[in-house]
Amino acid sequence: GWPRSGGTRGRTAMDLFGDLRRMNKRQLYYQVLNFAMIVSSALMIWKGLIVVTGSESPIVVVLSGSMEPAFHRGDLLFLTNFHDDPIRAGEIVVFKVEGRDIPIVHRVIKVHEKGNGNIKFLTKGDNNEVDDRGLYKEGQNWLEKKDVVGRARGFLPYVGMVTIIMNDYPKFKYALLAVMGAYVLLKRES
């Protein structure tokens, strides 16, 4: 074929649409189905993890440096949340506070156990000067078991950095999603 004007500077959007048009409907349907299978498999694995771990978010990413040196920004934490497990001082918990969307990963520093089995506890980030009372909702001085999303059972360092980059730079997130979508749609069966 003739060389394209402008050299081989990569494929243009027109090439992409040409490809999509040439791909027969059955193939396109197959690729969309393929994509749907990947998404539903991921959701099933996630739901399975929720059941197995007892935690509504079995995997979380550390978003701040408040737990350094134990955990750094971008570390991926694996959580469990079994209600029979007693909460102990020194444990690292992930908790949700009313009025805040994002759960917080901090260490339990004090536990009060009442005779009736009710537990109240106080948390603090290892890297913070003060305890978390300033983070709790107005007038709340202690956390209860219902506030806990999970407890840290293991972690992978820095694996969650992609999540942080996507949070900090929304454009990057959309670019990444577009690239993944295009890859799945245009991937030729080898």
PDB file of N, CA, C and O in Angstrom, residues 42-101:
ATOM      1  N   ALA A  42     -16.007 -10.129  37.560  1.00  0.00           N
ATOM      2  CA  ALA A  42     -15.374  -9.286  38.588  1.00  0.00           C
ATOM      3  C   ALA A  42     -16.364  -9.008  39.716  1.00  0.00           C
ATOM      4  O   ALA A  42     -16.023  -9.085  40.897  1.00  0.00           O
ATOM      5  N   LEU A  43     -17.621  -8.708  39.340  1.00  0.00           N
ATOM      6  CA  LEU A  43     -18.644  -8.438  40.357  1.00  0.00           C
ATOM      7  C   LEU A  43     -18.921  -9.674  41.208  1.00  0.00           C
ATOM      8  O   LEU A  43     -19.094  -9.578  42.422  1.00  0.00           O
ATOM      9  N   MET A  44     -18.942 -10.847  40.565  1.00  0.00           N
ATOM     10  CA  MET A  44     -19.197 -12.077  41.314  1.00  0.00           C
ATOM     11  C   MET A  44     -18.058 -12.364  42.294  1.00  0.00           C
ATOM     12  O   MET A  44     -18.297 -12.753  43.436  1.00  0.00           O
ATOM     13  N   ILE A  45     -16.825 -12.144  41.849  1.00  0.00           N
ATOM     14  CA  ILE A  45     -15.678 -12.355  42.732  1.00  0.00           C
ATOM     15  C   ILE A  45     -15.779 -11.406  43.929  1.00  0.00           C
ATOM     16  O   ILE A  45     -15.580 -11.794  45.075  1.00  0.00           O
ATOM     17  N   TRP A  46     -16.111 -10.140  43.652  1.00  0.00           N
ATOM     18  CA  TRP A  46     -16.246  -9.127  44.714  1.00  0.00           C
ATOM     19  C   TRP A  46     -17.326  -9.541  45.714  1.00  0.00           C
ATOM     20  O   TRP A  46     -17.114  -9.526  46.919  1.00  0.00           O
ATOM     21  N   LYS A  47     -18.512  -9.944  45.199  1.00  0.00           N
ATOM     22  CA  LYS A  47     -19.603 -10.379  46.085  1.00  0.00           C
ATOM     23  C   LYS A  47     -19.175 -11.600  46.896  1.00  0.00           C
ATOM     24  O   LYS A  47     -19.499 -11.713  48.085  1.00  0.00           O
ATOM     25  N   GLY A  48     -18.460 -12.503  46.257  1.00  0.00           N
ATOM     26  CA  GLY A  48     -17.961 -13.695  46.947  1.00  0.00           C
ATOM     27  C   GLY A  48     -17.035 -13.318  48.084  1.00  0.00           C
ATOM     28  O   GLY A  48     -17.127 -13.860  49.195  1.00  0.00           O
ATOM     29  N   LEU A  49     -16.135 -12.359  47.817  1.00  0.00           N
ATOM     30  CA  LEU A  49     -15.214 -11.880  48.854  1.00  0.00           C
ATOM     31  C   LEU A  49     -15.980 -11.268  50.023  1.00  0.00           C
ATOM     32  O   LEU A  49     -15.620 -11.457  51.181  1.00  0.00           O
ATOM     33  N   ILE A  50     -17.058 -10.527  49.721  1.00  0.00           N
ATOM     34  CA  ILE A  50     -17.870  -9.903  50.774  1.00  0.00           C
ATOM     35  C   ILE A  50     -18.447 -10.991  51.688  1.00  0.00           C
ATOM     36  O   ILE A  50     -18.403 -10.880  52.916  1.00  0.00           O
ATOM     37  N   VAL A  51     -18.957 -12.066  51.076  1.00  0.00           N
ATOM     38  CA  VAL A  51     -19.541 -13.152  51.861  1.00  0.00           C
ATOM     39  C   VAL A  51     -18.466 -13.846  52.705  1.00  0.00           C
ATOM     40  O   VAL A  51     -18.643 -14.086  53.892  1.00  0.00           O
ATOM     41  N   VAL A  52     -17.325 -14.160  52.072  1.00  0.00           N
ATOM     42  CA  VAL A  52     -16.265 -14.903  52.761  1.00  0.00           C
ATOM     43  C   VAL A  52     -15.639 -14.096  53.899  1.00  0.00           C
ATOM     44  O   VAL A  52     -15.348 -14.632  54.963  1.00  0.00           O
ATOM     45  N   THR A  53     -15.446 -12.789  53.692  1.00  0.00           N
ATOM     46  CA  THR A  53     -14.725 -11.978  54.685  1.00  0.00           C
ATOM     47  C   THR A  53     -15.662 -11.331  55.700  1.00  0.00           C
ATOM     48  O   THR A  53     -15.213 -10.841  56.733  1.00  0.00           O
ATOM     49  N   GLY A  54     -16.959 -11.271  55.400  1.00  0.00           N
ATOM     50  CA  GLY A  54     -17.896 -10.612  56.303  1.00  0.00           C
ATOM     51  C   GLY A  54     -17.797  -9.093  56.259  1.00  0.00           C
ATOM     52  O   GLY A  54     -18.418  -8.398  57.047  1.00  0.00           O
ATOM     53  N   SER A  55     -16.992  -8.572  55.337  1.00  0.00           N
ATOM     54  CA  SER A  55     -16.794  -7.118  55.254  1.00  0.00           C
ATOM     55  C   SER A  55     -17.440  -6.565  53.997  1.00  0.00           C
ATOM     56  O   SER A  55     -17.330  -7.160  52.932  1.00  0.00           O
ATOM     57  N   GLU A  56     -18.112  -5.394  54.130  1.00  0.00           N
ATOM     58  CA  GLU A  56     -18.757  -4.800  52.952  1.00  0.00           C
ATOM     59  C   GLU A  56     -17.725  -4.295  51.951  1.00  0.00           C
ATOM     60  O   GLU A  56     -18.023  -4.145  50.781  1.00  0.00           O
ATOM     61  N   SER A  57     -16.512  -3.962  52.389  1.00  0.00           N
ATOM     62  CA  SER A  57     -15.421  -3.680  51.438  1.00  0.00           C
ATOM     63  C   SER A  57     -14.221  -4.533  51.830  1.00  0.00           C
ATOM     64  O   SER A  57     -13.433  -4.109  52.656  1.00  0.00           O
ATOM     65  N   PRO A  58     -14.095  -5.712  51.223  1.00  0.00           N
ATOM     66  CA  PRO A  58     -13.010  -6.627  51.601  1.00  0.00           C
ATOM     67  C   PRO A  58     -11.623  -6.123  51.228  1.00  0.00           C
ATOM     68  O   PRO A  58     -10.633  -6.554  51.790  1.00  0.00           O
ATOM     69  N   ILE A  59     -11.556  -5.201  50.263  1.00  0.00           N
ATOM     70  CA  ILE A  59     -10.257  -4.663  49.839  1.00  0.00           C
ATOM     71  C   ILE A  59     -10.360  -3.139  49.809  1.00  0.00           C
ATOM     72  O   ILE A  59     -11.274  -2.601  49.211  1.00  0.00           O
ATOM     73  N   VAL A  60      -9.445  -2.464  50.500  1.00  0.00           N
ATOM     74  CA  VAL A  60      -9.430  -0.994  50.458  1.00  0.00           C
ATOM     75  C   VAL A  60      -8.018  -0.501  50.167  1.00  0.00           C
ATOM     76  O   VAL A  60      -7.050  -1.214  50.391  1.00  0.00           O
ATOM     77  N   VAL A  61      -7.947   0.725  49.667  1.00  0.00           N
ATOM     78  CA  VAL A  61      -6.658   1.355  49.386  1.00  0.00           C
ATOM     79  C   VAL A  61      -6.412   2.423  50.443  1.00  0.00           C
ATOM     80  O   VAL A  61      -7.300   3.198  50.770  1.00  0.00           O
ATOM     81  N   VAL A  62      -5.196   2.441  50.988  1.00  0.00           N
ATOM     82  CA  VAL A  62      -4.825   3.478  51.958  1.00  0.00           C
ATOM     83  C   VAL A  62      -4.628   4.782  51.190  1.00  0.00           C
ATOM     84  O   VAL A  62      -3.813   4.851  50.276  1.00  0.00           O
ATOM     85  N   LEU A  63      -5.407   5.819  51.558  1.00  0.00           N
ATOM     86  CA  LEU A  63      -5.377   7.061  50.780  1.00  0.00           C
ATOM     87  C   LEU A  63      -4.527   8.158  51.417  1.00  0.00           C
ATOM     88  O   LEU A  63      -4.216   9.142  50.774  1.00  0.00           O
ATOM     89  N   SER A  64      -4.191   8.013  52.708  1.00  0.00           N
ATOM     90  CA  SER A  64      -3.417   9.086  53.350  1.00  0.00           C
ATOM     91  C   SER A  64      -2.186   8.503  54.032  1.00  0.00           C
ATOM     92  O   SER A  64      -2.048   7.291  54.150  1.00  0.00           O
ATOM     93  N   GLY A  65      -1.325   9.382  54.498  1.00  0.00           N
ATOM     94  CA  GLY A  65      -0.094   8.940  55.163  1.00  0.00           C
ATOM     95  C   GLY A  65      -0.249   8.820  56.668  1.00  0.00           C
ATOM     96  O   GLY A  65       0.740   8.716  57.388  1.00  0.00           O
ATOM     97  N   SER A  66      -1.498   8.813  57.158  1.00  0.00           N
ATOM     98  CA  SER A  66      -1.699   8.876  58.617  1.00  0.00           C
ATOM     99  C   SER A  66      -1.300   7.592  59.337  1.00  0.00           C
ATOM    100  O   SER A  66      -1.164   7.584  60.551  1.00  0.00           O
ATOM    101  N   MET A  67      -1.092   6.487  58.609  1.00  0.00           N
ATOM    102  CA  MET A  67      -0.699   5.239  59.259  1.00  0.00           C
ATOM    103  C   MET A  67       0.751   4.864  58.986  1.00  0.00           C
ATOM    104  O   MET A  67       1.174   3.742  59.245  1.00  0.00           O
ATOM    105  N   GLU A  68       1.529   5.796  58.437  1.00  0.00           N
ATOM    106  CA  GLU A  68       2.947   5.482  58.215  1.00  0.00           C
ATOM    107  C   GLU A  68       3.628   5.353  59.570  1.00  0.00           C
ATOM    108  O   GLU A  68       3.235   6.019  60.510  1.00  0.00           O
ATOM    109  N   PRO A  69       4.630   4.495  59.739  1.00  0.00           N
ATOM    110  CA  PRO A  69       5.252   3.636  58.722  1.00  0.00           C
ATOM    111  C   PRO A  69       4.559   2.273  58.517  1.00  0.00           C
ATOM    112  O   PRO A  69       5.024   1.493  57.707  1.00  0.00           O
ATOM    113  N   ALA A  70       3.486   1.973  59.255  1.00  0.00           N
ATOM    114  CA  ALA A  70       2.834   0.658  59.099  1.00  0.00           C
ATOM    115  C   ALA A  70       2.306   0.491  57.681  1.00  0.00           C
ATOM    116  O   ALA A  70       2.559  -0.515  57.026  1.00  0.00           O
ATOM    117  N   PHE A  71       1.521   1.479  57.205  1.00  0.00           N
ATOM    118  CA  PHE A  71       0.990   1.452  55.844  1.00  0.00           C
ATOM    119  C   PHE A  71       1.272   2.783  55.173  1.00  0.00           C
ATOM    120  O   PHE A  71       1.227   3.822  55.820  1.00  0.00           O
ATOM    121  N   HIS A  72       1.531   2.731  53.881  1.00  0.00           N
ATOM    122  CA  HIS A  72       1.773   3.948  53.107  1.00  0.00           C
ATOM    123  C   HIS A  72       0.631   4.175  52.130  1.00  0.00           C
ATOM    124  O   HIS A  72      -0.142   3.270  51.852  1.00  0.00           O
ATOM    125  N   ARG A  73       0.562   5.404  51.586  1.00  0.00           N
ATOM    126  CA  ARG A  73      -0.444   5.702  50.556  1.00  0.00           C
ATOM    127  C   ARG A  73      -0.295   4.696  49.422  1.00  0.00           C
ATOM    128  O   ARG A  73       0.807   4.438  48.960  1.00  0.00           O
ATOM    129  N   GLY A  74      -1.422   4.166  48.981  1.00  0.00           N
ATOM    130  CA  GLY A  74      -1.370   3.242  47.851  1.00  0.00           C
ATOM    131  C   GLY A  74      -1.293   1.779  48.249  1.00  0.00           C
ATOM    132  O   GLY A  74      -1.395   0.909  47.400  1.00  0.00           O
ATOM    133  N   ASP A  75      -1.085   1.492  49.541  1.00  0.00           N
ATOM    134  CA  ASP A  75      -1.093   0.086  49.965  1.00  0.00           C
ATOM    135  C   ASP A  75      -2.511  -0.461  49.844  1.00  0.00           C
ATOM    136  O   ASP A  75      -3.487   0.242  50.114  1.00  0.00           O
ATOM    137  N   LEU A  76      -2.599  -1.707  49.437  1.00  0.00           N
ATOM    138  CA  LEU A  76      -3.884  -2.380  49.290  1.00  0.00           C
ATOM    139  C   LEU A  76      -4.093  -3.249  50.526  1.00  0.00           C
ATOM    140  O   LEU A  76      -3.265  -4.111  50.813  1.00  0.00           O
ATOM    141  N   LEU A  77      -5.181  -3.003  51.276  1.00  0.00           N
ATOM    142  CA  LEU A  77      -5.436  -3.780  52.490  1.00  0.00           C
ATOM    143  C   LEU A  77      -6.517  -4.820  52.246  1.00  0.00           C
ATOM    144  O   LEU A  77      -7.504  -4.548  51.571  1.00  0.00           O
ATOM    145  N   PHE A  78      -6.318  -5.986  52.836  1.00  0.00           N
ATOM    146  CA  PHE A  78      -7.340  -7.036  52.804  1.00  0.00           C
ATOM    147  C   PHE A  78      -8.019  -7.052  54.160  1.00  0.00           C
ATOM    148  O   PHE A  78      -7.344  -7.111  55.187  1.00  0.00           O
ATOM    149  N   LEU A  79      -9.357  -6.987  54.168  1.00  0.00           N
ATOM    150  CA  LEU A  79     -10.088  -6.871  55.426  1.00  0.00           C
ATOM    151  C   LEU A  79     -10.985  -8.072  55.672  1.00  0.00           C
ATOM    152  O   LEU A  79     -11.485  -8.689  54.739  1.00  0.00           O
ATOM    153  N   THR A  80     -11.185  -8.362  56.960  1.00  0.00           N
ATOM    154  CA  THR A  80     -12.268  -9.273  57.346  1.00  0.00           C
ATOM    155  C   THR A  80     -13.063  -8.535  58.415  1.00  0.00           C
ATOM    156  O   THR A  80     -12.562  -7.588  59.025  1.00  0.00           O
ATOM    157  N   ASN A  81     -14.287  -8.969  58.637  1.00  0.00           N
ATOM    158  CA  ASN A  81     -15.103  -8.315  59.656  1.00  0.00           C
ATOM    159  C   ASN A  81     -16.066  -9.331  60.275  1.00  0.00           C
ATOM    160  O   ASN A  81     -17.260  -9.274  60.055  1.00  0.00           O
ATOM    161  N   PHE A  82     -15.509 -10.264  61.049  1.00  0.00           N
ATOM    162  CA  PHE A  82     -16.349 -11.266  61.692  1.00  0.00           C
ATOM    163  C   PHE A  82     -16.821 -10.713  63.025  1.00  0.00           C
ATOM    164  O   PHE A  82     -16.028 -10.256  63.838  1.00  0.00           O
ATOM    165  N   HIS A  83     -18.131 -10.737  63.239  1.00  0.00           N
ATOM    166  CA  HIS A  83     -18.686 -10.078  64.427  1.00  0.00           C
ATOM    167  C   HIS A  83     -18.304 -10.746  65.729  1.00  0.00           C
ATOM    168  O   HIS A  83     -18.329 -10.121  66.782  1.00  0.00           O
ATOM    169  N   ASP A  84     -17.950 -12.040  65.684  1.00  0.00           N
ATOM    170  CA  ASP A  84     -17.583 -12.727  66.929  1.00  0.00           C
ATOM    171  C   ASP A  84     -16.190 -12.326  67.404  1.00  0.00           C
ATOM    172  O   ASP A  84     -15.870 -12.456  68.584  1.00  0.00           O
ATOM    173  N   ASP A  85     -15.330 -11.864  66.474  1.00  0.00           N
ATOM    174  CA  ASP A  85     -13.977 -11.468  66.868  1.00  0.00           C
ATOM    175  C   ASP A  85     -14.028 -10.239  67.764  1.00  0.00           C
ATOM    176  O   ASP A  85     -14.570  -9.209  67.367  1.00  0.00           O
ATOM    177  N   PRO A  86     -13.451 -10.337  68.965  1.00  0.00           N
ATOM    178  CA  PRO A  86     -13.423  -9.129  69.810  1.00  0.00           C
ATOM    179  C   PRO A  86     -12.441  -8.098  69.243  1.00  0.00           C
ATOM    180  O   PRO A  86     -11.443  -8.459  68.642  1.00  0.00           O
ATOM    181  N   ILE A  87     -12.782  -6.820  69.418  1.00  0.00           N
ATOM    182  CA  ILE A  87     -11.875  -5.763  68.965  1.00  0.00           C
ATOM    183  C   ILE A  87     -10.879  -5.496  70.084  1.00  0.00           C
ATOM    184  O   ILE A  87     -11.255  -5.345  71.241  1.00  0.00           O
ATOM    185  N   ARG A  88      -9.613  -5.488  69.745  1.00  0.00           N
ATOM    186  CA  ARG A  88      -8.555  -5.314  70.746  1.00  0.00           C
ATOM    187  C   ARG A  88      -7.731  -4.068  70.466  1.00  0.00           C
ATOM    188  O   ARG A  88      -7.581  -3.670  69.316  1.00  0.00           O
ATOM    189  N   ALA A  89      -7.182  -3.497  71.528  1.00  0.00           N
ATOM    190  CA  ALA A  89      -6.277  -2.358  71.362  1.00  0.00           C
ATOM    191  C   ALA A  89      -5.065  -2.826  70.565  1.00  0.00           C
ATOM    192  O   ALA A  89      -4.593  -3.942  70.743  1.00  0.00           O
ATOM    193  N   GLY A  90      -4.590  -1.967  69.666  1.00  0.00           N
ATOM    194  CA  GLY A  90      -3.432  -2.312  68.849  1.00  0.00           C
ATOM    195  C   GLY A  90      -3.827  -2.822  67.474  1.00  0.00           C
ATOM    196  O   GLY A  90      -3.012  -2.851  66.555  1.00  0.00           O
ATOM    197  N   GLU A  91      -5.095  -3.226  67.340  1.00  0.00           N
ATOM    198  CA  GLU A  91      -5.575  -3.724  66.051  1.00  0.00           C
ATOM    199  C   GLU A  91      -5.794  -2.568  65.079  1.00  0.00           C
ATOM    200  O   GLU A  91      -6.156  -1.480  65.486  1.00  0.00           O
ATOM    201  N   ILE A  92      -5.619  -2.837  63.792  1.00  0.00           N
ATOM    202  CA  ILE A  92      -5.876  -1.811  62.781  1.00  0.00           C
ATOM    203  C   ILE A  92      -7.252  -2.066  62.178  1.00  0.00           C
ATOM    204  O   ILE A  92      -7.522  -3.151  61.675  1.00  0.00           O
ATOM    205  N   VAL A  93      -8.128  -1.056  62.301  1.00  0.00           N
ATOM    206  CA  VAL A  93      -9.495  -1.205  61.805  1.00  0.00           C
ATOM    207  C   VAL A  93      -9.778  -0.172  60.718  1.00  0.00           C
ATOM    208  O   VAL A  93      -9.124   0.863  60.634  1.00  0.00           O
ATOM    209  N   VAL A  94     -10.747  -0.497  59.881  1.00  0.00           N
ATOM    210  CA  VAL A  94     -11.239   0.443  58.885  1.00  0.00           C
ATOM    211  C   VAL A  94     -12.654   0.794  59.321  1.00  0.00           C
ATOM    212  O   VAL A  94     -13.474  -0.090  59.528  1.00  0.00           O
ATOM    213  N   PHE A  95     -12.915   2.084  59.529  1.00  0.00           N
ATOM    214  CA  PHE A  95     -14.227   2.476  60.042  1.00  0.00           C
ATOM    215  C   PHE A  95     -14.820   3.591  59.203  1.00  0.00           C
ATOM    216  O   PHE A  95     -14.117   4.314  58.513  1.00  0.00           O
ATOM    217  N   LYS A  96     -16.149   3.684  59.299  1.00  0.00           N
ATOM    218  CA  LYS A  96     -16.880   4.732  58.582  1.00  0.00           C
ATOM    219  C   LYS A  96     -17.484   5.670  59.597  1.00  0.00           C
ATOM    220  O   LYS A  96     -17.977   5.235  60.628  1.00  0.00           O
ATOM    221  N   VAL A  97     -17.455   6.958  59.290  1.00  0.00           N
ATOM    222  CA  VAL A  97     -18.034   7.955  60.171  1.00  0.00           C
ATOM    223  C   VAL A  97     -19.183   8.623  59.419  1.00  0.00           C
ATOM    224  O   VAL A  97     -19.074   8.887  58.227  1.00  0.00           O
ATOM    225  N   GLU A  98     -20.275   8.881  60.134  1.00  0.00           N
ATOM    226  CA  GLU A  98     -21.411   9.569  59.513  1.00  0.00           C
ATOM    227  C   GLU A  98     -20.947  10.888  58.898  1.00  0.00           C
ATOM    228  O   GLU A  98     -20.194  11.633  59.516  1.00  0.00           O
ATOM    229  N   GLY A  99     -21.401  11.159  57.686  1.00  0.00           N
ATOM    230  CA  GLY A  99     -21.039  12.422  57.041  1.00  0.00           C
ATOM    231  C   GLY A  99     -19.768  12.347  56.219  1.00  0.00           C
ATOM    232  O   GLY A  99     -19.396  13.299  55.555  1.00  0.00           O
ATOM    233  N   ARG A 100     -19.059  11.219  56.281  1.00  0.00           N
ATOM    234  CA  ARG A 100     -17.856  11.037  55.452  1.00  0.00           C
ATOM    235  C   ARG A 100     -18.059   9.825  54.562  1.00  0.00           C
ATOM    236  O   ARG A 100     -18.472   8.774  55.032  1.00  0.00           O
ATOM    237  N   ASP A 101     -17.733   9.979  53.266  1.00  0.00           N
ATOM    238  CA  ASP A 101     -17.945   8.870  52.329  1.00  0.00           C
ATOM    239  C   ASP A 101     -16.845   7.829  52.425  1.00  0.00           C
ATOM    240  O   ASP A 101     -17.079   6.641  52.261  1.00  0.00           O
TER     241      ASP A 101
END
